Amino acid sequence: MTLTVDTEAVRIEHLSKVYKDFWGRDKVRALDDLSLTIHRGEVFGLLGPNGSGKSTTIKLLLGLIFPTAGSASILGHPAGSTVINERIGFLPEESYLYRFLTGEETLHFYGKLFKIPRKELNRRVPLLLDTVGLNTKDRKRKLREYSKGMARRIGLAQALINNPDLILLDEPTTGLDPIGTREMKDLILSLKQQGKTVLLCSHLLADVQDVCERITILFRGKMQTLGQVRDLLEVKDITQIQTKGMTPAQVDEMRQFLAKMGVSDTVVTHPTTTLEDLFMRIVRERTVNGPATPVGATPGNGHAGNGKPGAP
Amino acid sequence: MVSTLALNLSGSLSLHTPLALAGASSPYLPWIVASILIVGGLVAFGFDDVIRLHWRRIWAISSICQTESLRRRVLWVTPLAVIGVMVVAQLSRPGDPQDAIRQTTKFCLFASAMLVTVTAVILACTNLPREIENRVIFTIVTKPTTRLEIVIGKVLGFARVSGLIILIMGVFTLAYLELRTRYMVAQLRTQLAAEPADSPLRPMLQHYVTAGLLGTRSIEWPVDVQVFARPPQGPTRWMAGGQGQYFIVPFELSPADKELLTQAAQKGKVFITTTLFVEQHAPDEEESKAIKDMGLLKPKSSRVLGPALPTTAPAGPQIPPPEVAIRLLDESHRAFSGSADMGVGQIVDMEAPKDPAAESSGHLELSPELVARLVGAGRFYTQVNARTPATEYGASEHPVALYVPGAPLIFPPTDPSNPSHNAAPVFYSFPGRGGMRLTGHADGKGAVAAYRFRNVAVDTGGRDTVSLQMNLTIDRSGDFDARTGSLSEAVVEVINRTTGESSGPLRFSPETSRVSPLDVPVKFVAGGNFDVLLRGLTPGQWLGVQNESVSLVTADRSFVFNLAKSLFILWLLSLLVVIIAVFCSTFLSWPIAVVLTLLILLGHWGVDQLGDALKPGGGRNTALEFQFQDVSQTIIVSKGFDGLASMLRFISAFLPDVTQFPVMEDIERGVSIPPQKVGSSLGAVFCYGLPLLVFSYVILRKKEVAP
Ligand SMILES: Nc1ncnc2c1ncn2[C@@H]1O[C@H](COP(=O)(O)OP(=O)(O)O)[C@@H](O)[C@H]1O
Ligand SMILES: [Mg+2]
């Protein structure tokens, strides 16, 4: 599929960043000669342990800091130019927002920075708040009263206010409960369905595995590997067979059959579900009135297709 | 004496330019420099950002600043200030109702100014560093917001907050003053009813009851004031001996003059020659005493310097020979060394002319060293002091010249088109407590202060009189018996220079630091060119006169409008403060930004306050005070001090002048703020504020906003 996308969303060439101290001496080499290309319409994962340079990469792409060497371009414009900000959404590591504003006011403020007309904002803001799952009461509260998860949700909403083509998410699931995490992942998938490009930074491997097509792993500022998630994770010399309702006798028979074929080291177990799936199931079953509808259930709704000029 | 003299003169001689980059800077220079900086900075660093500028984003950012301030309850400081003003206003015990209201006005404006400046500095200095520190800036600069919009938005936002504070304080000021005035006028009315019909207080009470206490007027000031012995008439101006009167003549040497003088100093002699009419009269009691004290009747050779010894000379009116004392001053009105050996100058005898109606002359020989100094300076002043009591000296157009025997006299050049090259003598008297001293004389023959009003626009509004405001200081000389406590008296004569009509003497009673209004029929000021001649009538008293002592009320104005102008000037000041604060906060942490903001704001004013100490040559005086044994040490201290002083003066020339924001001075006196003052505030905002705004933008653009 990636082969069919011919345009680049992000192009990074030999990007390096050395943080200097007050006197201009080198302090930390946070990013070292990173080169990669993100295609339009894909969900790209930037993986790596804490302090490996993920946030640094994103800050460089956004012009928040300036590269020591190398260059980057976004949607055909050099990184950091104000023009492309019209088409970008950014969710920072933590939700850095005005804590004295309410959720609604926050979105209105950011909307105004995009020169979105007032009428359109009045329509778009509630939809967006629905999408990220902030209930009507919470929207009127000041951000300083928000829990971390709620702040994360409003942060995501402000990143989507302009219906962006490229969305940069820095550790989007930190602070979210498992439902929130799942909703976030569903949202990312629905964004992908709308043809948007997503750059996802995370150290939570499960997040990345579930939504990303291609990933790169950073370690100490250097790129370690790059490729399709499926290819990277595939263990080539192990074959897995899954069936339903086999009796122990049948299992024994199967084992003998495999031994006859000369296949050794056969392991037969019952698959366990992930804790996340279990949690989800329990919460869903117990909640009479579920929280907000999962985002994935209403793809194309909300922020999507809202007729913003310049949207694809 | 030297410094007080210099101070006294500086009003009429020094030129103040807002940005004194060069000696000959034009008043437009700051505007031009500012415009170049603004346009250059914007075009060079952010042409696309200028094109992308959008009011909606700017307004959104400014609204955030405002919302933040409001939600942090910044406006709660206003009730505190209001309470403070009311307490202070209640505690103060002013002299009369008018003072009470004016003081209250001043308190209110002062409180507003303090409040607004402090809030503006703190809010604007802390904002940007905090947003960078807590990274809210991340979500702003990653939107299509340019950094120019951020800077402008922030400045606008805090200017909005200042505006709100000013508005609240303004409404309070108006309401409070209105209430207080009403209450006081009601009180005055009852007082007026109770006062006996012949009470001297009645006119004042009547005036306040009818005119109210919030009266505001447009005022015109005289062009200059000089002190003479007689009213100026004809080509000759007179000064009286023994009363501290003198005149000053500026000299400017041409290259040819310099050469002539240099040669003459080497071979021959150089003189200062003064040519004056001299008239002497029999001294009265006071003058006789002065003559005796000065020892003027003894032969010159037997006189000693310093305090005169008691003499045994026969009593009775005796007229001493006329003398003047001459001193040569440099451009900052300091005496050249070698020229002021005797306090007021070197004593010169006036030779009696053969023809009694002709002028006498006196000659002062200059030492070769002094001539060299004068040639080096090129420009200098000659001060001629009238010394002998019971003597009047009359000066015509050119009373002083440089004289080299065998060569034509060197007169100061006259260039009527350039007032600073006007070589006509200017008459002064030595300053006392409240300005130049004007000696009182019961017969009205004392010294005269002549105020020149020129091109004054008088709006009579149909009235047949206009009001002159006299604001004098009364000084008592030693032998005046204060216990007699009689009112002082003075007399004014207004002469219309267009029609030549004179009002004749108008008597009034001046009081120290109190404005005495004096009604004058319109015809004497019609046309706007007139002189006001002032004399004291109380013997043993000096009136202190300054340029500001006499003014003409040209129109009555509304107080509300005046308050609005004052508050607008205050808002402009707060705008400048905000810009400076935002500028500092773009590259400094907030505590240092606060300090730097205050330094920038007060630097110019502070250097002005140091005044004389930083003048060229101040280092020598400072070094001498240390009394070093070693000459080289003295030189080091002197040079170091001068270097520091000139550096400070240089830096301060680039700093904004907060005195260009006259929030209080006029309104406090009940004077309508002239539009030029609003203009000068606008000018300061333009010349300093906008370039700083552009600098802030440039810095922020080059800045990594991630901490
Ligand atoms: N402003 C800074 N000054 C100095 N070092 C920094 C700065 N920001 C990040 N670093 C360093 O750069 C490295 C990469 O940081 P970052 O990109 O934030 O990592 P992460 O992958 O966890 O997002 C870390 O070692 C961090 O300490
Ligand atoms: Mg990070």
Tab-separated table of N, CA and C in Angstrom, chain B residues 380-433:
chain	number	residue	atom	x	y	z
B	380	PHE	N	31.786	82.557	24.360
B	380	PHE	CA	31.795	82.799	25.809
B	380	PHE	C	30.819	83.915	26.141
B	381	TYR	N	30.635	84.135	27.428
B	381	TYR	CA	29.687	85.153	27.878
B	381	TYR	C	30.388	86.150	28.776
B	382	THR	N	29.973	87.394	28.661
B	382	THR	CA	30.485	88.422	29.565
B	382	THR	C	29.359	88.833	30.494
B	383	GLN	N	29.646	88.748	31.773
B	383	GLN	CA	28.644	89.127	32.768
B	383	GLN	C	29.088	90.438	33.394
B	384	VAL	N	28.235	91.445	33.343
B	384	VAL	CA	28.569	92.747	33.924
B	384	VAL	C	27.616	93.006	35.081
B	385	ASN	N	28.172	93.091	36.283
B	385	ASN	CA	27.357	93.277	37.480
B	385	ASN	C	27.338	94.744	37.888
B	386	ALA	N	26.136	95.225	38.175
B	386	ALA	CA	26.003	96.595	38.690
B	386	ALA	C	26.372	96.565	40.158
B	387	ARG	N	27.413	97.326	40.534
B	387	ARG	CA	27.967	97.102	41.856
B	387	ARG	C	27.653	98.218	42.844
B	388	THR	N	27.718	99.459	42.394
B	388	THR	CA	27.670	100.557	43.352
B	388	THR	C	26.236	100.936	43.687
B	389	PRO	N	25.887	100.929	44.978
B	389	PRO	CA	24.537	101.360	45.352
B	389	PRO	C	24.315	102.819	44.977
B	390	ALA	N	23.058	103.188	44.909
B	390	ALA	CA	22.651	104.562	44.551
B	390	ALA	C	23.114	104.929	43.152
B	391	THR	N	23.362	103.916	42.341
B	391	THR	CA	23.843	104.168	40.988
B	391	THR	C	23.035	103.332	40.018
B	392	GLU	N	22.674	103.918	38.877
B	392	GLU	CA	22.004	103.141	37.847
B	392	GLU	C	22.841	103.173	36.583
B	393	TYR	N	22.903	102.013	35.952
B	393	TYR	CA	23.744	101.858	34.771
B	393	TYR	C	22.842	101.606	33.572
B	394	GLY	N	23.040	102.345	32.516
B	394	GLY	CA	22.200	102.182	31.338
B	394	GLY	C	22.993	101.581	30.183
B	395	ALA	N	22.461	100.494	29.611
B	395	ALA	CA	23.165	99.813	28.521
B	395	ALA	C	22.405	100.015	27.225
B	396	SER	N	23.103	100.425	26.185
B	396	SER	CA	22.450	100.475	24.875
B	396	SER	C	22.801	99.201	24.115
B	397	GLU	N	22.711	99.255	22.804
B	397	GLU	CA	22.746	98.003	22.038
B	397	GLU	C	24.008	97.180	22.278
B	398	HIS	N	25.173	97.842	22.286
B	398	HIS	CA	26.426	97.109	22.431
B	398	HIS	C	27.215	97.611	23.625
B	399	PRO	N	26.850	97.183	24.816
B	399	PRO	CA	27.515	97.739	25.998
B	399	PRO	C	28.877	97.116	26.267
B	400	VAL	N	29.217	96.046	25.601
B	400	VAL	CA	30.478	95.361	25.896
B	400	VAL	C	31.198	95.058	24.592
B	401	ALA	N	32.529	95.198	24.611
B	401	ALA	CA	33.309	94.832	23.434
B	401	ALA	C	34.686	94.367	23.871
B	402	LEU	N	35.344	93.637	22.981
B	402	LEU	CA	36.749	93.286	23.195
B	402	LEU	C	37.575	94.374	22.519
B	403	TYR	N	38.617	94.792	23.208
B	403	TYR	CA	39.351	95.959	22.706
B	403	TYR	C	40.836	95.646	22.690
B	404	VAL	N	41.394	95.733	21.476
B	404	VAL	CA	42.845	95.625	21.317
B	404	VAL	C	43.310	96.995	20.839
B	405	PRO	N	44.191	97.639	21.599
B	405	PRO	CA	44.607	98.988	21.205
B	405	PRO	C	45.112	98.996	19.760
B	406	GLY	N	44.642	99.958	19.005
B	406	GLY	CA	45.091	100.090	17.623
B	406	GLY	C	44.228	99.309	16.658
B	407	ALA	N	43.277	98.485	17.155
B	407	ALA	CA	42.409	97.709	16.260
B	407	ALA	C	40.964	98.083	16.548
B	408	PRO	N	40.075	97.842	15.580
B	408	PRO	CA	38.667	98.150	15.849
B	408	PRO	C	38.112	97.247	16.962
B	409	LEU	N	37.093	97.749	17.637
B	409	LEU	CA	36.466	96.975	18.706
B	409	LEU	C	35.837	95.699	18.140
B	410	ILE	N	35.884	94.644	18.932
B	410	ILE	CA	35.208	93.405	18.527
B	410	ILE	C	33.887	93.332	19.289
B	411	PHE	N	32.804	93.452	18.539
B	411	PHE	CA	31.486	93.347	19.158
B	411	PHE	C	30.946	91.939	18.979
B	412	PRO	N	30.055	91.543	19.873
B	412	PRO	CA	29.403	90.247	19.632
B	412	PRO	C	28.578	90.325	18.352
B	413	PRO	N	28.546	89.254	17.566
B	413	PRO	CA	27.807	89.283	16.305
B	413	PRO	C	26.304	89.267	16.567
B	414	THR	N	25.566	89.941	15.744
B	414	THR	CA	24.109	89.925	15.891
B	414	THR	C	23.491	89.231	14.694
B	415	ASP	N	22.682	88.267	14.996
B	415	ASP	CA	21.967	87.572	13.924
B	415	ASP	C	20.531	87.442	14.395
B	416	PRO	N	19.689	88.385	13.981
B	416	PRO	CA	18.330	88.400	14.540
B	416	PRO	C	17.543	87.120	14.222
B	417	SER	N	17.918	86.437	13.147
B	417	SER	CA	17.145	85.249	12.777
B	417	SER	C	17.460	84.080	13.714
B	418	ASN	N	18.589	84.166	14.414
B	418	ASN	CA	18.965	83.058	15.291
B	418	ASN	C	19.018	83.564	16.732
B	419	PRO	N	18.014	83.166	17.541
B	419	PRO	CA	17.945	83.733	18.892
B	419	PRO	C	19.178	83.426	19.736
B	420	SER	N	19.841	82.318	19.453
B	420	SER	CA	21.010	82.017	20.277
B	420	SER	C	22.218	82.846	19.843
B	421	HIS	N	22.101	83.538	18.721
B	421	HIS	CA	23.171	84.434	18.281
B	421	HIS	C	22.804	85.888	18.502
B	422	ASN	N	21.762	86.081	19.336
B	422	ASN	CA	21.360	87.444	19.590
B	422	ASN	C	22.285	88.039	20.637
B	423	ALA	N	23.031	89.042	20.254
B	423	ALA	CA	24.065	89.554	21.142
B	423	ALA	C	23.569	90.672	22.023
B	424	ALA	N	22.269	90.976	21.976
B	424	ALA	CA	21.760	92.026	22.855
B	424	ALA	C	21.922	91.568	24.297
B	425	PRO	N	22.213	92.501	25.201
B	425	PRO	CA	22.374	92.079	26.593
B	425	PRO	C	21.063	91.584	27.180
B	426	VAL	N	21.169	90.573	28.031
B	426	VAL	CA	19.994	90.050	28.725
B	426	VAL	C	20.170	90.362	30.202
B	427	PHE	N	19.122	90.917	30.809
B	427	PHE	CA	19.239	91.419	32.181
B	427	PHE	C	18.664	90.452	33.195
B	428	TYR	N	19.405	90.242	34.256
B	428	TYR	CA	18.979	89.331	35.319
B	428	TYR	C	19.165	90.005	36.658
B	429	SER	N	18.677	89.314	37.698
B	429	SER	CA	19.173	89.658	39.027
B	429	SER	C	19.460	88.342	39.734
B	430	PHE	N	20.291	88.393	40.754
B	430	PHE	CA	20.713	87.138	41.385
B	430	PHE	C	19.530	86.439	42.019
B	431	PRO	N	19.544	85.106	41.978
B	431	PRO	CA	18.361	84.365	42.420
B	431	PRO	C	18.278	84.247	43.939
B	432	GLY	N	17.043	84.242	44.403
B	432	GLY	CA	16.767	83.975	45.810
B	432	GLY	C	16.014	82.664	45.910
B	433	ARG	N	15.093	82.571	46.843
B	433	ARG	CA	14.397	81.321	47.098
B	433	ARG	C	13.527	80.886	45.906
